[in-house]
PDB file of C-alpha atoms and ligand atoms in Angstrom:
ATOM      1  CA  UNK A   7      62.069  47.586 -94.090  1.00 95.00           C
ATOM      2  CA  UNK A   8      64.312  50.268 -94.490  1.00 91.00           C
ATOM      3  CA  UNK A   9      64.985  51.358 -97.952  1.00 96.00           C
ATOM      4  CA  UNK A  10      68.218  53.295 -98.863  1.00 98.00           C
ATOM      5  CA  UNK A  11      70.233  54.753-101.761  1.00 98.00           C
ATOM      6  CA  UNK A  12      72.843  56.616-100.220  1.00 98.00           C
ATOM      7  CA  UNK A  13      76.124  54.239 -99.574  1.00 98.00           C
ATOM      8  CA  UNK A  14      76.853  56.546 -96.875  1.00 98.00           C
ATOM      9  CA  UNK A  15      73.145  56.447 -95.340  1.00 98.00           C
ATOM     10  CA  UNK A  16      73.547  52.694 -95.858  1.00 98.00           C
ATOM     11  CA  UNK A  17      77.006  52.304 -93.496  1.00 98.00           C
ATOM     12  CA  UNK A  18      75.430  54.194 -90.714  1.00 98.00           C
ATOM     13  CA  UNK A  19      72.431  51.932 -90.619  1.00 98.00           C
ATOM     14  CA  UNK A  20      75.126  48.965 -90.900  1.00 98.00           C
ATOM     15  CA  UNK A  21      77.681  50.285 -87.986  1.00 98.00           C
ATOM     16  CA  UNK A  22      74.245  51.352 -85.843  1.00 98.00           C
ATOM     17  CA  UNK A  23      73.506  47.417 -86.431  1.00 98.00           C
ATOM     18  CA  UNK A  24      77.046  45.905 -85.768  1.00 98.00           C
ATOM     19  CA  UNK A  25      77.270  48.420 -82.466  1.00 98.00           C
ATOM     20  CA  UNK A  26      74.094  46.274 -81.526  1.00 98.00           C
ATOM     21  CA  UNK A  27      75.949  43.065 -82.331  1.00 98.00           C
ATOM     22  CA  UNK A  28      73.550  42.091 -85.136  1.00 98.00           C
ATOM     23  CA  UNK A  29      74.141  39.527 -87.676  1.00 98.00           C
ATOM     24  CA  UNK A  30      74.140  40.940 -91.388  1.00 98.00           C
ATOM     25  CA  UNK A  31      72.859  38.661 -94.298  1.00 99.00           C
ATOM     26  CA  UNK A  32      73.354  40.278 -98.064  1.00 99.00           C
ATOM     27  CA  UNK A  33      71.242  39.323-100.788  1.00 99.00           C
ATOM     28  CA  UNK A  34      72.809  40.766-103.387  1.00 99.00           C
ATOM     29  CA  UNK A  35      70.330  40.636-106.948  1.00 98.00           C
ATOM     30  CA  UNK A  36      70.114  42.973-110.133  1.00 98.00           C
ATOM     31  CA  UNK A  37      66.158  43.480-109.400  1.00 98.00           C
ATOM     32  CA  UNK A  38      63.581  42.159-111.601  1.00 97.00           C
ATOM     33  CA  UNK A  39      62.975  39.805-108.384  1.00 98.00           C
ATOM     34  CA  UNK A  40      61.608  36.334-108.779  1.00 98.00           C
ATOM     35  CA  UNK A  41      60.788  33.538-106.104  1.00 98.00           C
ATOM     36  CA  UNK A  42      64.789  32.158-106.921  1.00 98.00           C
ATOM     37  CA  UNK A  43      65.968  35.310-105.345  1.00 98.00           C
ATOM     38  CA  UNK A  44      63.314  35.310-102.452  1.00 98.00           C
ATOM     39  CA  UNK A  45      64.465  31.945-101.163  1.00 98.00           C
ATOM     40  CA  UNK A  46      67.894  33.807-100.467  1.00 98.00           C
ATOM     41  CA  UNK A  47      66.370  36.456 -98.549  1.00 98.00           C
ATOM     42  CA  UNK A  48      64.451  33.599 -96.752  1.00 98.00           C
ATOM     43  CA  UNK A  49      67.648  32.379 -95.960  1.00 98.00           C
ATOM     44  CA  UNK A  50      69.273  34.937 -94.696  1.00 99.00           C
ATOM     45  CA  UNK A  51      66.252  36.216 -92.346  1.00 98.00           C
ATOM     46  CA  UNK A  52      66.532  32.629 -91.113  1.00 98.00           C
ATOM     47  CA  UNK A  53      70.014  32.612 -90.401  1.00 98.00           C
ATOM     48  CA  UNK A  54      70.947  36.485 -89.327  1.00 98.00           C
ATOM     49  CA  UNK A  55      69.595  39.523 -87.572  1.00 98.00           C
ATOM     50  CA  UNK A  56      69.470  42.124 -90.213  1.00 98.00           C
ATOM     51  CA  UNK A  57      69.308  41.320 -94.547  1.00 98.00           C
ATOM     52  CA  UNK A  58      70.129  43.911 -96.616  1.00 98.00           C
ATOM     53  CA  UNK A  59      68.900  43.297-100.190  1.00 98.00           C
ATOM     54  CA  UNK A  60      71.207  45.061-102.555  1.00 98.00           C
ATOM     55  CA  UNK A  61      69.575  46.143-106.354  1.00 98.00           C
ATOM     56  CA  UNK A  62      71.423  47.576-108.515  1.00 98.00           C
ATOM     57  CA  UNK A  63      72.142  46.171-112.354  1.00 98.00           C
ATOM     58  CA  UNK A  64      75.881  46.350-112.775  1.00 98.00           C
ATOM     59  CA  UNK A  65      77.016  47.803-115.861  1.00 98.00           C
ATOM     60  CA  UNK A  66      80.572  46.173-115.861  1.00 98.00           C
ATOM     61  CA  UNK A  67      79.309  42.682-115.381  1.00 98.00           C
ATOM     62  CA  UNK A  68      77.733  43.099-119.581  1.00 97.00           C
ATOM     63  CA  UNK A  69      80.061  42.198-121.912  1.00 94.00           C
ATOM     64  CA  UNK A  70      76.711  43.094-124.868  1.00 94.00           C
ATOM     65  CA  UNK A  71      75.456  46.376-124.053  1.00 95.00           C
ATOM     66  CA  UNK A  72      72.256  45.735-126.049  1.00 95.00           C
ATOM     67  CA  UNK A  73      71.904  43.033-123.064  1.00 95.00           C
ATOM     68  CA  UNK A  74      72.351  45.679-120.152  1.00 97.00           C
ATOM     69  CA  UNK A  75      69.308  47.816-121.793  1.00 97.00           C
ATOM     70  CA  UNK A  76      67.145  45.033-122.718  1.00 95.00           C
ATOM     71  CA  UNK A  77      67.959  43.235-118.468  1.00 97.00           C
ATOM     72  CA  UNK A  78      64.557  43.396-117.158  1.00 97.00           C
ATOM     73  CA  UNK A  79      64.141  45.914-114.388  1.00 97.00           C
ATOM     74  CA  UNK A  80      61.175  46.359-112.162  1.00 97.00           C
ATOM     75  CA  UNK A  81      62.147  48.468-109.507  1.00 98.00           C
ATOM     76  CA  UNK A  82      58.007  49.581-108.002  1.00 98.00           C
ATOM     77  CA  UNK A  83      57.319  46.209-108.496  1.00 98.00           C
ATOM     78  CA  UNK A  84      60.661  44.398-106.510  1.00 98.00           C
ATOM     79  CA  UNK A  85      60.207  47.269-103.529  1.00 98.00           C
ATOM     80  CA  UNK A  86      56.368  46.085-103.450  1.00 98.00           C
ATOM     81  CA  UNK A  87      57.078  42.288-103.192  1.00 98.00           C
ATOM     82  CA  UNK A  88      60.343  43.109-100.698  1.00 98.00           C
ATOM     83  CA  UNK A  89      57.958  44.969 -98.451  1.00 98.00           C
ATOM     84  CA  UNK A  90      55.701  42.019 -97.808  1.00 98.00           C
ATOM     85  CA  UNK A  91      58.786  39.822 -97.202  1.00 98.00           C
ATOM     86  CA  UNK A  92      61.912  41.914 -95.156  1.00 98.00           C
ATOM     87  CA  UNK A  93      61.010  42.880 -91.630  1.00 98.00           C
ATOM     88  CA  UNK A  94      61.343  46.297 -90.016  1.00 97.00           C
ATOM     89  CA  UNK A  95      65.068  46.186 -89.363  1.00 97.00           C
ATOM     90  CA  UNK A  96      65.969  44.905 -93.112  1.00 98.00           C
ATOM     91  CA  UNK A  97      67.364  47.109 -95.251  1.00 98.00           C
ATOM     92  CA  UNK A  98      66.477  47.600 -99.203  1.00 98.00           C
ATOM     93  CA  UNK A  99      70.364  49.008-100.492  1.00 98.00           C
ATOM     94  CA  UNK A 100      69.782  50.463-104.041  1.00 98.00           C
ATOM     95  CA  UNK A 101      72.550  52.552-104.855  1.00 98.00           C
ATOM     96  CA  UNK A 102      73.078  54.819-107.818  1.00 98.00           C
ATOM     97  CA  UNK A 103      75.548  54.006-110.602  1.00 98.00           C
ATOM     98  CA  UNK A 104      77.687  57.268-110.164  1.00 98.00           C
ATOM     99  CA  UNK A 105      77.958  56.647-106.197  1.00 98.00           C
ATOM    100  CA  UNK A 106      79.156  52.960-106.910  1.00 98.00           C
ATOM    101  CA  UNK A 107      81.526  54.003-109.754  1.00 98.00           C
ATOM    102  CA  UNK A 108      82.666  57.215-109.201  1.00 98.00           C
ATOM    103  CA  UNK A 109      85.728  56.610-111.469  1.00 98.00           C
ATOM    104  CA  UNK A 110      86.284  53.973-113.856  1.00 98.00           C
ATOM    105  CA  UNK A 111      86.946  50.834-111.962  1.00 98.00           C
ATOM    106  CA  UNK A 112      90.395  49.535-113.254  1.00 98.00           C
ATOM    107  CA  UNK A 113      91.113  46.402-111.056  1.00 98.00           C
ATOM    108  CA  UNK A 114      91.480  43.209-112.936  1.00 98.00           C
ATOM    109  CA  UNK A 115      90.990  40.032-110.861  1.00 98.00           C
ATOM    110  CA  UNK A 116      93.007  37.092-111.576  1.00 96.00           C
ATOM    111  CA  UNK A 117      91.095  34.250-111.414  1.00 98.00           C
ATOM    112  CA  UNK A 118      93.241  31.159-113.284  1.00 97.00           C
ATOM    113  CA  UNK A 119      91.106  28.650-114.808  1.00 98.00           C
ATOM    114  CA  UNK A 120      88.042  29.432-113.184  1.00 98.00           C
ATOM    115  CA  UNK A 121      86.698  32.575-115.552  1.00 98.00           C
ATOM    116  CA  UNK A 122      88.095  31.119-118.645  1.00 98.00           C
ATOM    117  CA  UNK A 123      85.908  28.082-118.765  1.00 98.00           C
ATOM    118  CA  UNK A 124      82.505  27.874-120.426  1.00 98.00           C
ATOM    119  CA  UNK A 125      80.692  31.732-119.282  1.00 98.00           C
ATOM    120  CA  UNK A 126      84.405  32.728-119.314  1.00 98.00           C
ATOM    121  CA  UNK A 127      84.630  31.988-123.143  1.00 98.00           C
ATOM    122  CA  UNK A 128      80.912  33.279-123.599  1.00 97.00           C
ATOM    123  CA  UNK A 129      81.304  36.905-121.633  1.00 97.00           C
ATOM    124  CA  UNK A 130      84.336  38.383-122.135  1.00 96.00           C
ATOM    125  CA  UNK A 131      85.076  40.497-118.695  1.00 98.00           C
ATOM    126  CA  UNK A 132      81.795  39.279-117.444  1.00 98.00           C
ATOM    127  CA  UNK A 133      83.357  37.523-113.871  1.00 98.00           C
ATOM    128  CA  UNK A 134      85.634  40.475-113.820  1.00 98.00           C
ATOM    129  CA  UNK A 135      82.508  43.212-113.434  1.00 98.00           C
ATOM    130  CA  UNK A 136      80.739  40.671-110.992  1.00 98.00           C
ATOM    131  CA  UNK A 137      83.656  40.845-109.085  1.00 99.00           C
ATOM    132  CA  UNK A 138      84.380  44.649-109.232  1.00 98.00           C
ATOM    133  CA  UNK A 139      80.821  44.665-107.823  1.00 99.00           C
ATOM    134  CA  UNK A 140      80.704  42.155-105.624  1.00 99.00           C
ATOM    135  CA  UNK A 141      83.735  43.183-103.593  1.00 98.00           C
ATOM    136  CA  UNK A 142      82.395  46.406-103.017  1.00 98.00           C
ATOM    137  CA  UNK A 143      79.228  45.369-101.374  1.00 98.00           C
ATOM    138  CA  UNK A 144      81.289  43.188 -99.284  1.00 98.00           C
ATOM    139  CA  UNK A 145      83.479  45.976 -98.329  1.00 98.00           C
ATOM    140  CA  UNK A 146      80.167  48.322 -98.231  1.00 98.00           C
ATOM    141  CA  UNK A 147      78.113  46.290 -96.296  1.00 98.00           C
ATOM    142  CA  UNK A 148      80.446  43.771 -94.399  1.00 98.00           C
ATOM    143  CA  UNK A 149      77.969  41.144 -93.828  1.00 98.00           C
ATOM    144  CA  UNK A 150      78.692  37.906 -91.813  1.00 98.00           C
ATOM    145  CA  UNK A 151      77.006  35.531 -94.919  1.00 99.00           C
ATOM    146  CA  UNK A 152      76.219  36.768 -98.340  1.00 99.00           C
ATOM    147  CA  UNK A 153      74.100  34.454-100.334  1.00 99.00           C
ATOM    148  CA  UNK A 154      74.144  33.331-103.777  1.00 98.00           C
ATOM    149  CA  UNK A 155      72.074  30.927-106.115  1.00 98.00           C
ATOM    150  CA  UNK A 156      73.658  27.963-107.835  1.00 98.00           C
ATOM    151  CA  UNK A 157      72.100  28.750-110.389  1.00 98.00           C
ATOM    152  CA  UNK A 158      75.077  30.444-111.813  1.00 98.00           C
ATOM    153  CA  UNK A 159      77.292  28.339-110.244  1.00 98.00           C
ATOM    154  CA  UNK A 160      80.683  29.330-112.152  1.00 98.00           C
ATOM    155  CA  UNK A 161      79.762  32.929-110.767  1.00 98.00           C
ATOM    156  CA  UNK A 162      79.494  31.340-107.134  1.00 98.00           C
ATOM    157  CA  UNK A 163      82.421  29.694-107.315  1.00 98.00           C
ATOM    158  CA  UNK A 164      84.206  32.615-108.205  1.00 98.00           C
ATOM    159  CA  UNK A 165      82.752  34.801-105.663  1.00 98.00           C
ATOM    160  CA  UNK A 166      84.004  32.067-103.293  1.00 98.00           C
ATOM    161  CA  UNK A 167      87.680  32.460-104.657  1.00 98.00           C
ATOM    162  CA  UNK A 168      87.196  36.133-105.023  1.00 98.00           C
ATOM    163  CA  UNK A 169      86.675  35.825-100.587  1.00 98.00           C
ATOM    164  CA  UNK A 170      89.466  33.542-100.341  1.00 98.00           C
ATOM    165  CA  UNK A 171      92.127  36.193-102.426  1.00 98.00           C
ATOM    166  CA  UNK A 172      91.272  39.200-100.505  1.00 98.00           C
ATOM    167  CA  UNK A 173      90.277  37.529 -97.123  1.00 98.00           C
ATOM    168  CA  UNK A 174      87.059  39.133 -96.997  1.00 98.00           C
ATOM    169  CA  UNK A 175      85.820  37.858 -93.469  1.00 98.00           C
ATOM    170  CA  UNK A 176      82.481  36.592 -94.941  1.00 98.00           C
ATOM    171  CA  UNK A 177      80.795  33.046 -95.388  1.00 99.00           C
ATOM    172  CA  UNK A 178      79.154  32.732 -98.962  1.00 99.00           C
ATOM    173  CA  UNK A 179      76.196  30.232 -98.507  1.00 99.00           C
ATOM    174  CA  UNK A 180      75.033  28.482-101.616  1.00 98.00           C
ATOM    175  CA  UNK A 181      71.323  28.309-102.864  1.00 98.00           C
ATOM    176  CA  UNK A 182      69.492  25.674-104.596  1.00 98.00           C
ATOM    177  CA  UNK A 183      68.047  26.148-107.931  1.00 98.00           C
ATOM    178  CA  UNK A 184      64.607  26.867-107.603  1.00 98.00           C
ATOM    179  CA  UNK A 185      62.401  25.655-110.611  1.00 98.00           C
ATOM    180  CA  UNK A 186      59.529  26.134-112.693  1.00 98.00           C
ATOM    181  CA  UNK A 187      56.560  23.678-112.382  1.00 98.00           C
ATOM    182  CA  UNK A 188      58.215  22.439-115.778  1.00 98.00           C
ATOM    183  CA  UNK A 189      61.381  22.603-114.813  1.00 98.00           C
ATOM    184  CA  UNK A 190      62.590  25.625-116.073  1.00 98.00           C
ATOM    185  CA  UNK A 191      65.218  26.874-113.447  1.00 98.00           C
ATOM    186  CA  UNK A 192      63.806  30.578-112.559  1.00 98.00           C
ATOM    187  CA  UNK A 193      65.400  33.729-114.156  1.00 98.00           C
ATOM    188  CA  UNK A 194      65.092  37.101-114.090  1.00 96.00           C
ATOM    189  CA  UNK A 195      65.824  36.422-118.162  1.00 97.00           C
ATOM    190  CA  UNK A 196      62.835  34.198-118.525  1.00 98.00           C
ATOM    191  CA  UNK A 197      59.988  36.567-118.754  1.00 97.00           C
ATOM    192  CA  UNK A 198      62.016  38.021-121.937  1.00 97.00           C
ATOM    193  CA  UNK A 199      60.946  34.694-123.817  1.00 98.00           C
ATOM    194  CA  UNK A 200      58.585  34.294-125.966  1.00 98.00           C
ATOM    195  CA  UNK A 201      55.464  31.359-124.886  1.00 98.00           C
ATOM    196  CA  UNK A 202      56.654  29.694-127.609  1.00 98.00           C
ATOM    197  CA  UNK A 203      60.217  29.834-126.596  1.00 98.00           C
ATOM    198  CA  UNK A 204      59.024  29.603-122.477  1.00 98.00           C
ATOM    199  CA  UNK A 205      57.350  26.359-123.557  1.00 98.00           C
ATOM    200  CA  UNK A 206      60.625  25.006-125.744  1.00 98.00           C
ATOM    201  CA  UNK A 207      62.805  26.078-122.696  1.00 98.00           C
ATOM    202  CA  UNK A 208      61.528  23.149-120.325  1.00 98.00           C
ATOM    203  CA  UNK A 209      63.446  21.292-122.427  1.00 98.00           C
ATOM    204  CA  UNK A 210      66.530  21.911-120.957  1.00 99.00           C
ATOM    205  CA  UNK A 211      66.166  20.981-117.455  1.00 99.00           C
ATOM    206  CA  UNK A 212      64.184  17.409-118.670  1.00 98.00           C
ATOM    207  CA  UNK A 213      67.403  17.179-121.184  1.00 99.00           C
ATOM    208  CA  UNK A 214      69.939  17.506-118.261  1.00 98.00           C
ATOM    209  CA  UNK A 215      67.962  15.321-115.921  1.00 98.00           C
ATOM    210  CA  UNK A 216      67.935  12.721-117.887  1.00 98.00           C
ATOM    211  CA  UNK A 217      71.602  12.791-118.812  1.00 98.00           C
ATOM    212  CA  UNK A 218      71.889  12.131-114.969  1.00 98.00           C
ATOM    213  CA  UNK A 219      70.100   8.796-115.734  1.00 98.00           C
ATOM    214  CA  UNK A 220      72.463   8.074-119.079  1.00 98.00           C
ATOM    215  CA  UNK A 221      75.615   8.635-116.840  1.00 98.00           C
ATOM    216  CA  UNK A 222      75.072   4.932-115.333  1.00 96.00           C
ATOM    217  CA  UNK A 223      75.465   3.265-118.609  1.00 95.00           C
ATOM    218  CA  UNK A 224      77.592   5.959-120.856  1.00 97.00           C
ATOM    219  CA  UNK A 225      80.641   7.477-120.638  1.00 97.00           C
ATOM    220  CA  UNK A 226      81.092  11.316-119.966  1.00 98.00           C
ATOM    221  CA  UNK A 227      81.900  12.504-123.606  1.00 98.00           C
ATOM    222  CA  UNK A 228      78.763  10.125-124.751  1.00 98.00           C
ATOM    223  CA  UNK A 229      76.504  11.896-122.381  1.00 98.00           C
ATOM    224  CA  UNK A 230      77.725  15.717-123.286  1.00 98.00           C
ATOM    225  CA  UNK A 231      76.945  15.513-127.389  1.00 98.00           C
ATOM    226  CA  UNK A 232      73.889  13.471-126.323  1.00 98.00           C
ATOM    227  CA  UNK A 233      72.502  16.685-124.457  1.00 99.00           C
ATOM    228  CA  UNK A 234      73.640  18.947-126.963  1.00 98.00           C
ATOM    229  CA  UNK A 235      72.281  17.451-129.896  1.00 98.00           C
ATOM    230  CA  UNK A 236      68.918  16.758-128.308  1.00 98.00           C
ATOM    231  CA  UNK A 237      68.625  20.180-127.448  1.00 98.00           C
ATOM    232  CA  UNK A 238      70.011  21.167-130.854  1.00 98.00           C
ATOM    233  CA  UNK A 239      67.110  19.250-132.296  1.00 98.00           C
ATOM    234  CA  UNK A 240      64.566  21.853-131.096  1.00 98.00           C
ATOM    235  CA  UNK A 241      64.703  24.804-133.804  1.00 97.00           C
ATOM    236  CA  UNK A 242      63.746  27.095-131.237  1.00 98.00           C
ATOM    237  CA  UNK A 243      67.067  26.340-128.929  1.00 98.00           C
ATOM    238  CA  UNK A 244      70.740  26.536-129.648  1.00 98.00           C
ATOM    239  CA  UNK A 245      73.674  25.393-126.965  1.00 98.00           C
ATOM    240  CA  UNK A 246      76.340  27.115-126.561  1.00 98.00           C
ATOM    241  CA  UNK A 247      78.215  25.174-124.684  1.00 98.00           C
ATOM    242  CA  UNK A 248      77.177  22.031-122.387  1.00 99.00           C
ATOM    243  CA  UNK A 249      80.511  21.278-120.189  1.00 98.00           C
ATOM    244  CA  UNK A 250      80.791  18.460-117.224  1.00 98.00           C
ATOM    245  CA  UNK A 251      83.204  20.013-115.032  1.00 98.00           C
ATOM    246  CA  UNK A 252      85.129  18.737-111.583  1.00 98.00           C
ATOM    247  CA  UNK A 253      82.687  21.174-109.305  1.00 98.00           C
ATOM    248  CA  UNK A 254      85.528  22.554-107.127  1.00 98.00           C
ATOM    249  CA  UNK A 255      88.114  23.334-109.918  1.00 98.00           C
ATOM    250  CA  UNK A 256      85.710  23.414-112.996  1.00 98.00           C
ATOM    251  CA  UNK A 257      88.477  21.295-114.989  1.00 98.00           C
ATOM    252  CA  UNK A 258      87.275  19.174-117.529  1.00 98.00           C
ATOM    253  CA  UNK A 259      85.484  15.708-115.805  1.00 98.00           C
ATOM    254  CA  UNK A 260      86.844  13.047-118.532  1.00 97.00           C
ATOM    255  CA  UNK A 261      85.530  10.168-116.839  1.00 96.00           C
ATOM    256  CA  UNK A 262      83.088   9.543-114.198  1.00 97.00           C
ATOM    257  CA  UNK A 263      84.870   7.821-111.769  1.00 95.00           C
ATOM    258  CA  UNK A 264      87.366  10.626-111.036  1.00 96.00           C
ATOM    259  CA  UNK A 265      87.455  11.942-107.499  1.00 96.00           C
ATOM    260  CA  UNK A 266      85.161  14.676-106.962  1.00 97.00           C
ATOM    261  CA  UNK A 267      81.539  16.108-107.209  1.00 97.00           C
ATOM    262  CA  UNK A 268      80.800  16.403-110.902  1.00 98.00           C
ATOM    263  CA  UNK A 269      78.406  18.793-112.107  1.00 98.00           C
ATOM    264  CA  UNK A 270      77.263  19.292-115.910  1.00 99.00           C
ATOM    265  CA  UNK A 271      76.746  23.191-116.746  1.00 99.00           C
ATOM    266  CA  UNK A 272      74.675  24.622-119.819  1.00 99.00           C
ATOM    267  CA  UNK A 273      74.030  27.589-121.800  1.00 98.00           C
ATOM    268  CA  UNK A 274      71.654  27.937-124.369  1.00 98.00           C
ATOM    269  CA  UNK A 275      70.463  30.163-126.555  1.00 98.00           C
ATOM    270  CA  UNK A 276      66.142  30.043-127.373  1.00 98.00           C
ATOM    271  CA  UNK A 277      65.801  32.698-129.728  1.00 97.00           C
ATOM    272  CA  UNK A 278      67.653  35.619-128.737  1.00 96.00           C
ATOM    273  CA  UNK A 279      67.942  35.114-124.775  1.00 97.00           C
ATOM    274  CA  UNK A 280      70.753  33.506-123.271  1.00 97.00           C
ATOM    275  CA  UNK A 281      69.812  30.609-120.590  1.00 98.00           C
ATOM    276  CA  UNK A 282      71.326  28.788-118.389  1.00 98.00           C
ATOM    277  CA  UNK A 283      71.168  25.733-116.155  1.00 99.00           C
ATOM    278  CA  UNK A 284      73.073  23.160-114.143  1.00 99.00           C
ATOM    279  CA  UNK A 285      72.348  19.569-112.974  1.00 98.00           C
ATOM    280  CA  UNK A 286      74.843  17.697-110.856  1.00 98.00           C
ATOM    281  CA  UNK A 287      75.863  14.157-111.758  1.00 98.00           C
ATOM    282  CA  UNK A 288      75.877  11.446-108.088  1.00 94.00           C
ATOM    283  CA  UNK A 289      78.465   8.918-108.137  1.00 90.00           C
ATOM    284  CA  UNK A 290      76.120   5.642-108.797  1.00 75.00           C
TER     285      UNK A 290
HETATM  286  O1  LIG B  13      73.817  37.056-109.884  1.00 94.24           O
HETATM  287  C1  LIG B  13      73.542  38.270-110.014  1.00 94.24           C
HETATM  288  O2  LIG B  13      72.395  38.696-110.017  1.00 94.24           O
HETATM  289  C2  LIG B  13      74.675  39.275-110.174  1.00 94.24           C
HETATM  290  O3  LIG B  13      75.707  38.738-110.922  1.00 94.24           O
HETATM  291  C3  LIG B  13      75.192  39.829-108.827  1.00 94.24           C
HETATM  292  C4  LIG B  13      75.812  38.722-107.985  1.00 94.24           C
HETATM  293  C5  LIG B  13      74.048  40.482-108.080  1.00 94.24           C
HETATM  294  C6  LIG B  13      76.272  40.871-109.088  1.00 94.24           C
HETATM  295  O4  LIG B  13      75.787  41.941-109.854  1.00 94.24           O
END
């Protein structure tokens, strides 16, 4: 693998690759790598000739700044594990935050709806810094897929929107949630919590699974308080907001037999780190 800091550096490898007529896969992560983010880069080496593995922890995506020094980073470690998984031609992209922002990035994206819902309301600016950075790897990098964990599905349906309003020429590929033994979905976050508060956070996955089952017999607002005062019941968790959503438009799913995938999206709070989750609810 191939590990660069340089943007410029970075585009030469790129146009050496596209001259070649090499697929490029991006991976784009914050670091502190976990198996969640290797089964992107699995992806992509399955899927496309080169994968360039961004890591950089994007200031303008925090809306807490105590939360952008305490964001785990790891960077021997994550160049360690990457080395056992990219191949020779894969590139490690970890740019510096002056290069990336060498003025103040002003753009404001207009996303409707879609950023004022749920992490919206939570994160103030938060979709607006993932897009400011997001773009410019795409522009950086121009890969033919980019792949993103679901996760943090409002983010990935945002990216998606973010393609579709400037016509980026890319395909974003969608990643299952890859859990825990105890169902804890994995997080870079996760390794902040305490064992008592690791142990307390399986709660949340077995909480939204079986809401899946309640859907059959009760109706959608019945189900939402149900999972929010369960998981209010631990003292170690608090929700912030549980929200079942249409999964296309994130509008508001008021009963289940509305057209549409419906998927039920959670964040929680287990002592002072923010979680969250997603489960999606089948048409029975
Ligand atoms: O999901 C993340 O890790 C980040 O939001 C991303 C997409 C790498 C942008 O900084």
């Amino acid at each position: 693998m191939e590990p660069v800091s340089r943007i410029q550096e970075c585009i030469n490898l790129i146009y050496g690759h596209k001259k070649n007529r090499k697929s490029i896969g991006l991976v784009p992560t914050m670091g502190a790598l976990h198996q969640g983010h290797l089964s992107l880069i699995e992806r992509s080496i399955l899927e496309t000739d080169i994968t360039v593995v961004s890591i950089f922890v994007n200031p303008t995506q925090f809306n807490d700044q105590k939360d952008l020094l305490n964001y785990p980073r790891n960077p021997d470690g994550d160049l360690a594990t990457l080395s056992m998984k990219l191949r020779q031609q894969d590139i490690v992209f970890t740019p510096d935050e002056k290069e990336i922002y060498p003025e103040k990035d002003t753009r404001i994206f207009d996303f409707g709806h879609l950023d004022k819902t749920m992490e919206g309301k939570y994160r103030k600016g938060h979709f607006n810094g993932v897009a400011q950075i997001v773009s410019k790897l795409l522009e950086l990098i121009t890969p033919d897929k980019a792949y993103f964990g679901e996760k943090d599905f409002q983010q990935l349906i945002i990216i998606k929107h973010l393609v579709k309003i400037l016509h980026y020429p890319v395909e974003i590929v969608p990643c299952p949630i890859i859990r825990e033994e105890d169902g804890l979905a994995l997080s870079s976050r996760n390794q902040l919590l305490s064992p008592m508060e690791r142990k307390e956070s399986a709660l949340i996955s077995k909480t939204l699974f079986t809401s899946v089952l309640r859907s059959r017999e009760r109706d959608v607002e019945a189900v939402r308080s149900w999972v929010i005062e369960t998981l209010n019941s631990s003292s170690m968790l608090q929700v912030e907001y549980f929200d079942i959503v249409n999964s296309t438009d994130l509008k508001p799913v008021k009963n289940w037999n509305e057209k549409g995938e419906k998927i039920g999206c959670i964040a929680v709070k287990a002592g002072k780190i923010r979680l969250i989750d997603n489960v999606k609810f089948p048409d029975f």
